[in-house]
XYZ file of C-alpha atoms in Angstrom:
746
model
C 60.828 3.557 -102.894
C 61.774 6.994 -104.233
C 64.762 8.919 -102.906
C 65.722 12.504 -103.627
C 64.892 16.047 -102.522
C 61.372 17.311 -101.804
C 61.199 19.978 -104.502
C 57.623 21.240 -104.950
C 54.292 20.730 -103.193
C 50.725 21.855 -103.949
C 47.145 20.606 -103.990
C 45.354 19.553 -107.136
C 41.878 18.015 -107.410
C 41.775 17.432 -103.656
C 45.128 15.602 -103.456
C 48.571 16.650 -102.267
C 51.087 16.553 -105.104
C 54.857 16.406 -104.581
C 57.773 16.519 -106.988
C 60.916 14.717 -105.880
C 64.191 15.798 -107.448
C 66.296 12.698 -108.023
C 69.924 12.406 -106.931
C 72.286 14.299 -109.245
C 70.074 14.021 -112.298
C 67.596 16.085 -114.259
C 64.801 13.655 -113.350
C 61.961 14.947 -111.194
C 59.285 12.446 -110.131
C 55.673 13.253 -109.352
C 54.045 11.514 -106.366
C 50.550 11.925 -104.984
C 49.051 11.564 -101.517
C 45.296 11.001 -101.755
C 44.919 9.802 -98.181
C 45.672 13.132 -96.498
C 42.969 15.752 -96.003
C 43.340 19.405 -95.103
C 41.686 20.197 -91.748
C 40.062 23.179 -90.072
C 38.789 23.346 -86.503
C 35.692 24.792 -84.844
C 35.200 25.608 -81.165
C 31.834 26.664 -79.783
C 28.885 25.593 -77.684
C 27.739 21.989 -78.133
C 24.463 23.086 -79.703
C 26.208 25.030 -82.450
C 28.714 22.257 -83.129
C 25.789 19.853 -83.448
C 24.168 22.186 -85.978
C 27.412 22.262 -87.950
C 27.633 18.486 -88.365
C 23.940 18.270 -89.240
C 24.093 20.903 -91.965
C 23.952 19.236 -95.388
C 25.695 22.100 -97.186
C 28.603 21.865 -94.768
C 28.725 18.072 -94.916
C 28.915 18.222 -98.713
C 32.370 19.822 -98.317
C 33.546 17.570 -95.467
C 35.010 14.106 -95.874
C 35.141 13.243 -92.165
C 34.661 14.961 -88.822
C 35.913 14.181 -85.330
C 35.769 15.652 -81.846
C 39.330 15.892 -80.539
C 41.292 17.620 -77.773
C 43.553 20.575 -78.616
C 44.861 23.707 -76.921
C 42.398 26.224 -78.315
C 44.354 29.332 -77.316
C 48.081 29.746 -76.975
C 47.498 30.839 -73.366
C 45.512 27.711 -72.420
C 47.029 25.268 -69.946
C 44.359 22.613 -70.545
C 43.101 21.105 -73.775
C 39.547 21.701 -74.978
C 37.280 19.583 -77.136
C 36.961 21.021 -80.632
C 35.409 19.868 -83.890
C 37.910 18.760 -86.538
C 36.637 18.924 -90.125
C 38.559 17.034 -92.804
C 37.849 18.696 -96.135
C 37.168 16.949 -99.424
C 39.080 19.733 -101.144
C 41.470 22.220 -99.437
C 39.986 25.069 -101.497
C 36.768 24.763 -99.456
C 38.438 26.036 -96.245
C 37.578 29.755 -96.479
C 34.072 29.190 -97.876
C 33.319 26.670 -95.126
C 34.677 28.939 -92.381
C 32.514 31.851 -93.520
C 29.462 29.580 -93.643
C 30.031 28.342 -90.080
C 30.756 31.851 -88.789
C 27.338 33.025 -89.980
C 25.465 30.186 -88.283
C 25.554 31.675 -84.790
C 25.695 35.092 -83.241
C 28.838 37.188 -83.543
C 31.778 35.522 -81.825
C 29.858 32.371 -80.933
C 32.031 30.159 -83.136
C 35.814 30.282 -83.125
C 37.613 28.905 -86.153
C 41.186 27.710 -86.472
C 43.762 26.748 -89.142
C 41.501 28.260 -91.818
C 44.004 30.405 -93.728
C 47.025 28.105 -93.525
C 48.203 26.787 -96.888
C 47.446 23.050 -97.241
C 51.105 22.490 -98.171
C 52.182 24.114 -94.912
C 49.731 22.020 -92.896
C 51.087 18.879 -94.540
C 54.678 19.883 -93.795
C 53.813 20.596 -90.152
C 51.875 17.368 -89.576
C 54.421 15.070 -91.259
C 57.470 16.997 -90.027
C 58.885 17.398 -93.532
C 60.183 20.485 -95.308
C 61.145 21.775 -98.773
C 64.500 20.591 -100.175
C 64.651 17.862 -97.539
C 66.674 14.884 -98.703
C 64.297 12.015 -98.158
C 62.973 8.588 -99.044
C 59.303 8.148 -99.875
C 57.382 4.889 -100.016
C 54.325 5.073 -102.262
C 51.498 2.605 -101.664
C 47.921 2.947 -102.932
C 48.309 6.713 -103.397
C 49.501 7.038 -99.800
C 52.926 8.424 -98.993
C 55.097 7.177 -96.188
C 58.065 9.466 -95.461
C 60.677 7.113 -94.068
C 64.389 7.090 -93.324
C 64.691 10.816 -93.902
C 68.348 11.586 -94.485
C 68.092 15.262 -93.616
C 67.587 17.451 -90.583
C 66.312 21.030 -90.614
C 69.042 21.859 -88.068
C 71.761 20.751 -90.481
C 74.131 23.462 -91.712
C 76.039 21.251 -94.160
C 73.085 19.838 -96.077
C 73.358 18.628 -99.658
C 71.370 20.144 -102.500
C 70.811 18.796 -106.007
C 71.987 20.521 -109.159
C 69.024 22.572 -110.303
C 68.308 23.394 -113.926
C 67.490 27.124 -114.060
C 66.467 29.425 -116.890
C 65.912 33.181 -117.142
C 62.912 34.024 -119.324
C 62.457 37.415 -121.014
C 59.725 38.528 -123.394
C 60.050 41.554 -125.673
C 56.831 43.113 -127.045
C 56.997 44.963 -130.340
C 56.687 48.632 -129.306
C 57.867 51.996 -130.497
C 60.553 53.928 -128.615
C 59.178 55.734 -125.559
C 55.925 53.796 -125.594
C 54.711 51.572 -122.773
C 54.286 47.916 -123.766
C 50.626 46.856 -123.782
C 48.911 43.502 -123.921
C 47.728 44.391 -127.418
C 51.336 44.584 -128.668
C 52.491 41.453 -130.454
C 55.491 39.455 -129.213
C 58.674 40.396 -131.056
C 61.158 38.122 -129.283
C 61.527 35.656 -126.415
C 64.908 34.841 -124.878
C 65.690 31.834 -122.686
C 68.993 32.091 -120.854
C 70.325 28.875 -119.357
C 72.283 29.210 -116.129
C 73.806 32.471 -114.920
C 75.592 33.656 -118.054
C 74.290 34.909 -121.391
C 76.604 32.628 -123.407
C 74.003 29.883 -123.725
C 70.874 31.854 -124.644
C 68.115 30.759 -126.985
C 66.351 33.475 -128.990
C 62.888 32.659 -130.306
C 61.639 34.779 -133.218
C 59.176 34.552 -136.089
C 55.408 34.901 -136.175
C 53.748 35.326 -132.801
C 52.003 31.954 -132.926
C 55.306 30.262 -133.806
C 57.023 32.021 -130.904
C 54.408 30.725 -128.467
C 54.588 27.137 -129.752
C 58.381 27.218 -129.744
C 58.445 28.624 -126.190
C 56.364 25.677 -124.944
C 58.641 23.196 -126.747
C 61.859 24.746 -125.446
C 60.679 24.865 -121.822
C 59.606 21.220 -122.061
C 62.881 20.244 -123.717
C 65.083 22.062 -121.194
C 62.889 20.713 -118.354
C 63.947 23.520 -116.034
C 63.345 23.409 -112.287
C 63.329 27.184 -111.798
C 62.058 29.823 -114.208
C 63.277 33.293 -113.245
C 61.694 36.422 -114.683
C 61.751 40.182 -114.182
C 58.239 41.491 -113.520
C 56.922 38.005 -114.278
C 53.929 38.337 -111.937
C 52.991 41.881 -112.910
C 53.629 41.782 -116.658
C 55.485 38.905 -118.368
C 53.113 36.028 -117.613
C 49.849 38.037 -117.746
C 51.062 39.380 -121.113
C 51.994 35.911 -122.402
C 48.638 34.570 -121.236
C 46.771 37.317 -123.090
C 48.765 36.774 -126.292
C 48.217 32.999 -126.109
C 44.454 33.538 -125.793
C 44.498 35.884 -128.792
C 46.343 33.256 -130.826
C 44.328 30.342 -129.366
C 47.480 28.581 -128.162
C 47.576 26.462 -125.001
C 50.565 27.982 -123.230
C 51.804 25.096 -121.076
C 54.918 25.950 -119.065
C 54.412 23.819 -115.947
C 54.914 20.091 -115.382
C 51.222 19.287 -114.962
C 50.292 20.201 -118.530
C 47.877 22.917 -117.407
C 47.777 26.009 -119.679
C 48.318 29.436 -118.161
C 45.093 31.299 -117.564
C 44.231 34.924 -117.007
C 44.803 36.085 -113.385
C 41.643 36.905 -111.458
C 42.970 40.278 -110.214
C 45.948 42.608 -110.601
C 47.253 42.316 -107.062
C 46.850 43.807 -103.599
C 47.906 47.067 -101.943
C 48.618 46.839 -98.229
C 49.942 48.994 -95.391
C 52.944 47.863 -93.358
C 55.286 49.717 -90.982
C 54.026 53.136 -92.033
C 54.253 52.573 -95.807
C 52.073 51.326 -98.612
C 53.183 48.261 -100.565
C 51.817 46.472 -103.618
C 52.037 42.753 -104.275
C 51.017 41.510 -107.723
C 49.133 38.240 -108.017
C 51.665 35.411 -108.250
C 51.855 33.194 -111.313
C 52.443 29.646 -110.108
C 53.856 26.959 -112.396
C 52.974 23.558 -110.931
C 56.012 21.317 -110.649
C 58.349 24.181 -111.516
C 59.251 27.162 -109.380
C 58.596 30.536 -110.967
C 60.488 33.335 -109.230
C 59.787 36.953 -110.100
C 63.039 38.712 -109.209
C 61.143 41.997 -108.883
C 58.728 40.438 -106.383
C 61.120 38.580 -104.076
C 62.659 40.339 -101.103
C 64.588 37.303 -99.879
C 66.067 36.594 -103.330
C 67.274 40.183 -103.693
C 68.794 40.186 -100.211
C 70.349 36.725 -100.054
C 70.019 34.976 -103.422
C 68.848 31.429 -104.064
C 70.929 30.021 -101.197
C 69.110 32.302 -98.751
C 65.767 31.283 -100.267
C 66.598 27.582 -99.849
C 67.518 28.114 -96.195
C 64.380 30.104 -95.444
C 62.074 27.594 -97.166
C 63.617 24.722 -95.203
C 63.518 26.330 -91.765
C 60.118 28.034 -92.107
C 58.539 25.112 -94.009
C 57.156 27.186 -96.829
C 56.970 25.893 -100.431
C 59.702 27.518 -102.541
C 57.139 29.350 -104.668
C 55.520 30.884 -101.579
C 58.795 31.525 -99.737
C 60.183 33.522 -102.672
C 57.267 35.980 -102.482
C 56.448 35.870 -98.781
C 57.099 38.806 -96.506
C 59.694 38.075 -93.835
C 56.896 38.282 -91.261
C 55.006 35.526 -93.066
C 58.114 33.344 -92.939
C 58.423 33.953 -89.198
C 54.741 33.156 -88.718
C 55.096 29.851 -90.571
C 57.884 28.780 -88.221
C 55.659 29.637 -85.252
C 52.746 27.705 -86.807
C 54.957 24.627 -87.122
C 55.847 24.744 -83.434
C 52.205 25.344 -82.525
C 51.001 22.317 -84.520
C 53.718 20.109 -83.035
C 52.501 21.174 -79.581
C 48.788 20.639 -80.347
C 48.010 24.366 -80.325
C 45.415 25.617 -82.797
C 46.154 28.562 -85.094
C 43.418 31.211 -84.877
C 41.797 32.392 -88.089
C 41.254 35.829 -86.548
C 43.638 36.798 -83.697
C 41.776 37.233 -80.417
C 44.430 37.845 -77.741
C 43.681 41.196 -76.149
C 46.129 43.491 -74.399
C 46.183 43.151 -70.617
C 44.477 46.085 -68.917
C 46.732 48.738 -67.422
C 46.409 51.814 -65.294
C 47.445 55.141 -66.798
C 50.542 55.099 -64.617
C 51.516 51.615 -65.808
C 50.951 52.663 -69.411
C 53.273 55.662 -69.038
C 56.021 53.361 -67.803
C 55.333 50.554 -70.265
C 54.946 52.500 -73.491
C 58.506 53.769 -73.811
C 60.142 51.721 -76.571
C 63.901 51.233 -76.816
C 66.433 53.521 -75.159
C 68.212 56.151 -77.267
C 70.949 58.569 -76.161
C 70.943 61.579 -78.461
C 74.075 61.754 -80.587
C 76.597 64.503 -79.959
C 76.484 66.161 -83.381
C 79.581 66.863 -85.427
C 82.814 65.058 -86.276
C 84.663 62.903 -83.729
C 87.956 60.999 -83.819
C 88.940 57.575 -82.491
C 85.413 56.395 -81.786
C 84.632 52.731 -81.070
C 81.338 51.041 -81.944
C 79.887 48.092 -80.030
C 76.762 46.255 -81.181
C 74.728 43.644 -79.356
C 74.261 40.519 -81.459
C 70.581 40.130 -82.492
C 69.646 41.789 -79.201
C 65.844 41.804 -79.404
C 65.478 38.203 -80.622
C 68.051 37.103 -78.043
C 66.081 38.855 -75.276
C 62.935 37.052 -76.430
C 64.779 33.716 -76.497
C 66.707 34.038 -73.232
C 63.925 35.657 -71.213
C 61.200 33.361 -72.614
C 59.086 36.242 -73.899
C 55.995 35.294 -75.880
C 52.310 36.218 -75.977
C 51.405 33.389 -73.582
C 54.350 33.703 -71.176
C 54.167 37.414 -70.276
C 51.625 37.815 -67.431
C 50.728 34.126 -67.770
C 47.774 32.520 -65.997
C 49.734 29.723 -64.344
C 52.454 31.313 -62.192
C 51.673 34.809 -60.968
C 54.315 34.404 -58.232
C 57.069 33.824 -60.777
C 60.471 35.230 -59.859
C 61.008 36.187 -63.497
C 59.997 39.847 -63.588
C 60.124 42.519 -66.281
C 62.300 45.556 -65.376
C 60.384 48.700 -64.306
C 57.050 46.882 -64.710
C 56.318 45.333 -61.325
C 53.035 43.750 -62.484
C 54.708 41.957 -65.401
C 55.877 38.415 -64.668
C 57.115 35.705 -67.051
C 56.061 32.066 -67.021
C 58.442 29.606 -65.351
C 56.594 26.412 -66.311
C 56.626 26.313 -70.115
C 58.580 27.528 -73.110
C 56.772 30.088 -75.259
C 56.067 29.588 -78.967
C 58.105 32.672 -79.925
C 61.365 31.729 -78.122
C 60.875 28.125 -79.251
C 60.779 29.358 -82.845
C 63.709 31.760 -82.449
C 66.094 29.098 -81.174
C 66.857 27.548 -84.568
C 67.234 30.980 -86.203
C 69.673 32.311 -83.621
C 71.798 29.176 -83.360
C 72.006 28.456 -87.089
C 72.804 32.078 -87.930
C 75.615 32.145 -85.362
C 76.963 28.903 -86.821
C 76.846 30.226 -90.398
C 78.653 33.426 -89.376
C 81.399 31.390 -87.698
C 81.703 29.173 -90.784
C 81.806 32.208 -93.097
C 84.555 33.861 -91.088
C 86.691 30.719 -90.791
C 86.550 29.269 -94.317
C 88.985 30.253 -97.047
C 86.814 28.815 -99.823
C 85.164 31.827 -101.569
C 82.164 29.780 -102.734
C 81.470 28.404 -99.255
C 81.938 31.892 -97.819
C 79.290 33.179 -100.258
C 76.850 30.371 -99.356
C 77.252 30.787 -95.595
C 76.835 34.548 -95.868
C 73.675 34.204 -97.986
C 72.126 31.816 -95.460
C 72.935 33.938 -92.416
C 71.614 37.035 -94.212
C 68.259 35.349 -94.851
C 68.007 34.333 -91.189
C 69.027 37.835 -90.087
C 65.966 39.335 -91.767
C 63.613 36.901 -90.025
C 65.208 37.778 -86.692
C 64.881 41.499 -87.434
C 61.161 41.047 -88.069
C 60.473 38.823 -85.067
C 60.278 41.715 -82.607
C 57.849 43.756 -84.695
C 55.538 40.776 -85.045
C 55.181 40.539 -81.265
C 53.199 43.778 -81.336
C 51.588 43.419 -84.777
C 47.803 43.432 -84.402
C 47.307 40.778 -87.097
C 49.980 38.390 -85.819
C 48.422 35.053 -84.854
C 50.604 34.764 -81.750
C 51.344 38.421 -81.056
C 50.526 40.519 -78.022
C 51.558 44.063 -77.243
C 52.472 43.119 -73.662
C 55.257 40.856 -74.941
C 56.455 43.702 -77.174
C 56.506 46.024 -74.152
C 58.466 43.479 -72.083
C 61.221 43.227 -74.717
C 61.596 47.015 -74.784
C 61.859 47.101 -70.992
C 64.678 44.541 -70.995
C 66.403 46.459 -73.793
C 66.295 49.691 -71.811
C 67.817 47.906 -68.821
C 70.574 46.317 -70.916
C 71.581 49.453 -72.814
C 71.520 51.526 -69.607
C 73.721 48.936 -67.886
C 76.074 49.063 -70.865
C 76.325 52.853 -70.760
C 77.019 52.845 -67.022
C 79.731 50.171 -67.400
C 81.380 52.138 -70.213
C 81.293 55.364 -68.183
C 82.756 53.594 -65.141
C 85.747 52.595 -67.279
C 86.327 56.179 -68.387
C 84.584 56.112 -71.768
C 82.520 59.013 -73.066
C 79.170 58.067 -74.655
C 78.763 59.856 -77.980
C 75.631 58.018 -79.057
C 73.541 54.978 -78.113
C 70.550 53.571 -79.926
C 68.598 50.462 -78.899
C 71.393 47.908 -79.391
C 74.511 49.905 -80.332
C 76.801 52.392 -78.582
C 79.567 54.705 -79.813
C 82.243 55.523 -77.259
C 85.435 57.554 -76.986
C 88.319 57.644 -74.507
C 91.585 59.553 -74.285
C 94.797 57.512 -74.309
C 92.825 54.323 -74.914
C 94.575 50.988 -75.564
C 93.149 47.836 -77.161
C 92.942 46.009 -73.835
C 90.513 48.686 -72.635
C 88.034 47.612 -75.330
C 88.534 43.933 -74.553
C 88.000 44.562 -70.846
C 84.862 46.617 -71.568
C 83.395 43.953 -73.873
C 83.991 41.221 -71.292
C 82.401 43.179 -68.434
C 79.345 44.119 -70.512
C 78.745 40.498 -71.489
C 79.266 39.227 -67.937
C 76.941 41.767 -66.325
C 74.182 41.901 -68.952
C 74.304 38.245 -69.977
C 74.095 39.142 -73.670
C 76.797 38.840 -76.361
C 78.141 42.098 -77.772
C 80.440 42.466 -80.770
C 83.244 44.981 -81.152
C 82.336 46.718 -84.423
C 85.677 48.463 -84.801
C 87.323 51.839 -84.293
C 86.513 54.787 -86.516
C 89.342 57.044 -87.601
C 86.583 59.629 -87.629
C 82.792 59.624 -87.603
C 80.155 62.312 -88.149
C 76.715 62.427 -86.514
C 74.695 64.744 -88.728
C 71.762 66.993 -87.788
C 68.210 66.833 -89.023
C 67.622 68.551 -92.365
C 64.485 70.215 -91.050
C 66.065 71.390 -87.778
C 69.855 71.674 -87.693
C 69.892 71.927 -83.874
C 68.578 68.376 -83.495
C 70.480 65.135 -84.164
C 69.025 62.177 -86.059
C 69.579 58.858 -84.306
C 70.193 56.742 -87.404
C 71.988 59.235 -89.672
C 75.776 59.167 -89.604
C 78.866 58.296 -91.643
C 82.455 57.471 -90.819
C 85.605 55.540 -91.732
C 87.056 52.612 -89.788
C 90.794 52.215 -89.252
C 90.939 49.652 -92.083
C 89.512 52.240 -94.515
C 85.980 50.790 -94.646
C 83.300 53.454 -95.030
C 80.118 53.005 -93.011
C 77.058 55.169 -93.569
C 73.473 55.150 -92.394
C 70.595 57.400 -93.400
C 72.481 59.544 -95.921
C 71.629 59.723 -99.612
C 74.025 57.025 -100.847
C 72.216 54.525 -98.577
C 68.686 55.475 -99.647
C 66.845 53.488 -102.306
C 65.137 56.585 -103.720
C 68.392 58.411 -104.554
C 69.384 58.648 -108.219
C 72.384 56.459 -109.034
C 74.449 59.458 -110.172
C 74.017 61.229 -106.820
C 74.836 58.052 -104.872
C 78.001 57.525 -106.897
C 79.198 61.114 -106.440
C 78.532 61.112 -102.701
C 80.254 57.729 -102.393
C 83.177 59.094 -104.390
C 83.537 62.035 -102.016
C 83.478 59.684 -99.029
C 86.148 57.534 -100.666
C 88.386 60.609 -100.994
C 87.724 61.552 -97.376
C 88.441 57.986 -96.238
C 92.137 58.570 -97.023
C 92.319 60.921 -94.024
C 93.272 59.660 -90.564
C 91.978 62.669 -88.649
C 89.419 65.452 -88.870
C 92.210 67.908 -89.768
C 93.325 65.660 -92.623
C 89.755 65.454 -93.891
C 89.582 69.260 -93.965
C 92.892 69.333 -95.815
C 91.286 67.147 -98.497
C 88.416 69.563 -99.125
C 90.093 71.188 -102.194
C 90.333 67.724 -103.745
C 86.686 67.070 -102.822
C 85.631 70.388 -104.381
C 87.453 69.539 -107.602
C 85.798 66.113 -107.719
C 82.379 67.691 -107.117
C 82.843 70.379 -109.792
C 83.896 67.766 -112.341
C 80.562 65.975 -111.871
C 78.618 69.227 -111.684
C 80.077 70.108 -115.059
C 78.949 66.748 -116.473
C 75.432 67.549 -115.271
C 75.395 71.109 -116.565
C 76.533 70.046 -120.048
C 74.086 67.109 -120.087
C 76.774 64.453 -120.318
C 75.238 62.244 -117.609
C 73.269 59.237 -118.939
C 69.603 59.894 -118.253
C 69.148 56.441 -116.691
C 71.590 57.468 -113.929
C 69.252 60.315 -112.933
C 66.129 58.252 -112.288
C 64.358 59.133 -109.030
C 62.042 56.683 -107.302
C 59.042 57.039 -105.042
C 56.681 54.491 -103.509
C 53.249 55.994 -104.089
C 50.883 56.002 -101.120
C 47.611 56.357 -103.050
C 46.051 55.508 -106.359
C 46.447 58.285 -108.944
C 42.922 59.694 -108.574
C 43.195 59.959 -104.770
C 45.908 62.637 -104.661
C 44.603 65.977 -103.376
C 47.792 67.954 -104.017
C 47.714 68.107 -107.807
C 50.884 70.148 -108.221
C 53.738 67.677 -107.740
C 56.293 66.296 -110.166
C 55.380 62.783 -109.030
C 51.750 63.271 -109.981
C 52.837 64.689 -113.334
C 54.633 61.422 -114.074
C 51.738 59.313 -112.751
C 49.213 61.111 -114.973
C 51.425 60.640 -118.018
C 51.622 56.948 -117.242
C 47.850 56.741 -116.877
C 47.315 58.530 -120.182
C 49.714 56.050 -121.822
C 47.688 53.127 -120.496
C 49.454 52.184 -117.250
C 47.923 53.166 -113.905
C 50.115 52.461 -110.889
C 48.430 51.100 -107.782
C 48.971 52.298 -104.237
C 52.229 50.818 -102.959
C 53.903 50.471 -106.367
C 57.193 52.158 -107.254
C 57.197 55.194 -109.540
C 60.433 55.843 -111.437
C 60.798 59.209 -113.126
C 63.195 61.864 -114.422
C 62.881 65.635 -113.937
C 62.599 67.407 -117.297
C 61.341 70.949 -116.598
C 61.019 71.269 -112.836
C 60.341 75.013 -112.545
C 57.777 75.262 -115.310
C 54.432 76.306 -113.817
C 51.016 74.871 -114.712
C 52.552 72.108 -116.773
C 52.288 68.339 -116.858
C 55.725 68.083 -118.475
C 57.891 68.814 -115.436
C 58.835 65.145 -115.168
C 58.575 61.990 -117.218
C 58.187 58.342 -116.140
C 61.070 56.105 -117.234
C 58.685 54.034 -119.355
C 58.136 57.015 -121.667
C 61.753 58.159 -122.018
C 63.038 58.244 -125.596
C 66.092 59.555 -127.445
C 64.649 63.100 -127.433
C 64.120 63.274 -123.659
C 66.246 65.943 -121.948
C 66.690 66.233 -118.194
C 66.476 69.460 -116.174
C 70.163 70.255 -115.577
C 69.395 73.177 -113.266
C 67.281 71.178 -110.826
C 69.610 68.192 -110.863
C 72.530 70.520 -110.139
C 70.692 71.804 -107.062
C 69.995 68.253 -105.914
C 73.646 67.317 -106.400
C 74.682 70.263 -104.214
C 72.282 69.146 -101.449
C 73.525 65.561 -101.636
C 77.201 66.481 -101.450
C 76.767 69.098 -98.732
C 75.364 66.371 -96.484
C 78.910 65.026 -96.120
C 81.072 68.108 -96.712
C 79.421 70.750 -94.498
C 80.499 69.033 -91.232
C 84.084 69.707 -92.393
C 83.494 73.348 -93.298
C 82.949 73.034 -97.063
C 79.652 74.387 -98.382
C 79.322 73.666 -102.071
C 77.260 75.654 -104.584
C 76.088 74.976 -108.120
C 78.427 77.618 -109.538
C 81.339 76.347 -111.630
């Protein structure tokens, strides 16, 4: 009997391998389950299924096959007989699926559970999850998970003490030169824990560095190895250098040397933008986390990652790199498997047909009241709590429940859409999956707000933040064309309920004498003369009673500004505003200090101006502070003009939408930097982030108007004139509403 925490899981040589972290010790035990086989499913005509099980090439990859009953589609109310294929090796799944797909005519065979990670399938089938405190009985290479001491619903779960290291590798390069794989290793540092006090520096000949690195990692026996750019550079570089020196670079717990990645990574399109994901370097038995390739880690830290891996049943390695949508999908897959529903390889649910009139009503999105531009005093903000996910949960909205096949006479109807009904007989996969996210997040927020322990407050906040991002994504995935259990009709239904709720809210507020300054999807900003605190309490109570949805009182602004569009100053922008609450807290959305592509210097100056303005209790007082704001601005303008700003504080960023050679407009500062990078031996892929500094912006017919940060050296000089203009634009965004228009003249 082995007890501990389920730490890592993966397949190797056809078996499922697990590492169990022992109680309060550095010991991690490897266990193997040879009895379990990864499965895929085939549905088709009997003749084709017969051909499948008689095909020798297919049978060579299959250990066993069975005909079983499953719900083939999420919309099915009756089970169908499908062919279950147990694979000799999980890596055969995609190859086998493609082989079967080609056996019949197009669409004749329908395949399921093909692209689900074997580790996920195992978690779903055995109802276990990462970092679960458990007891495992091992008998004849078969695992029996018994007396599990943990529950995925738990909010006070124990975790072991992990042994973490931060690994950094320094190639020997000249100043202003991009590191290349051909550069020898100059230094490797291994930082234990979160501080630099206990750091090991490995130097010497390159071959000695590599051997010593292997020995130190084995000696420390770390659970997590954290790197910066580990997937895109550090490990591919180390692998290349180890091959040059003919050293077996073993950093995992299986004793398998690192090998060259098969490809650089993948560019993909999501929510109107291009993204790039480098190929992950996986260390078996250890968890490698690339801090540059982990959204959840950057947003909520390791505690958020632990929570997400547990709830969504994704191995820690995968969860650290997964998109939030992939995490949400995994949670839905778990609920599907537990309810005997197959997971389609290629989504097949089509949109329900609609008349043109129905489409005009349906395709409206969320409700937005245009903001009344300008500065306003004594404005209250109210925000619905996780409104869209809560609508989906409370109204039972899912792909299979909206316009279901089983109860067309349902009394549950979608507002404005008379032909849209919601199933009364069964709970949908989407609301079933959202329940744990909504309830645990609410619990963590309550715990965070009530505890006085700063460490517990940090942990609870990290966990609720991770869950928040999954909830934010859940609505988008309802209408995503590649979502396994998505359907645009469910997406439309949520928007219809939202419009009803926000309209009800506006009408209630107006009936109590409030003026609506702005409303967007799940938030409203209101104002009332001679208002008292009980008015807000009364409004909140009535909104919740009449809509049935919880709404939070965000606070009262001393003043708030809704700013116009930069391209058309007569039009407001729904998500661009800034203001100061009564407690002095500054809130901003859409302005430069909130944008990721703004240079740090500009963000700091704009934030500094807002901090000065936050001292004011009224619009008049803000205007009275404008001389102080001007002085603050001119001080920083002077720093720019005399080149006293560190060049690293002036770095601009841009996510490139194409590969370098695909750009048609050849006269941009971004392309200048990209071409310099390419010439230096580094070609960015579509979706990657370009970081650059402006050096000679107004110089015509030149490729030296900007420089990528990788090529900056001690001689690099920034373009003070252009940066001064950008500083003026940034600061005017927050000063012009109060009558101060700044210029770049000292």
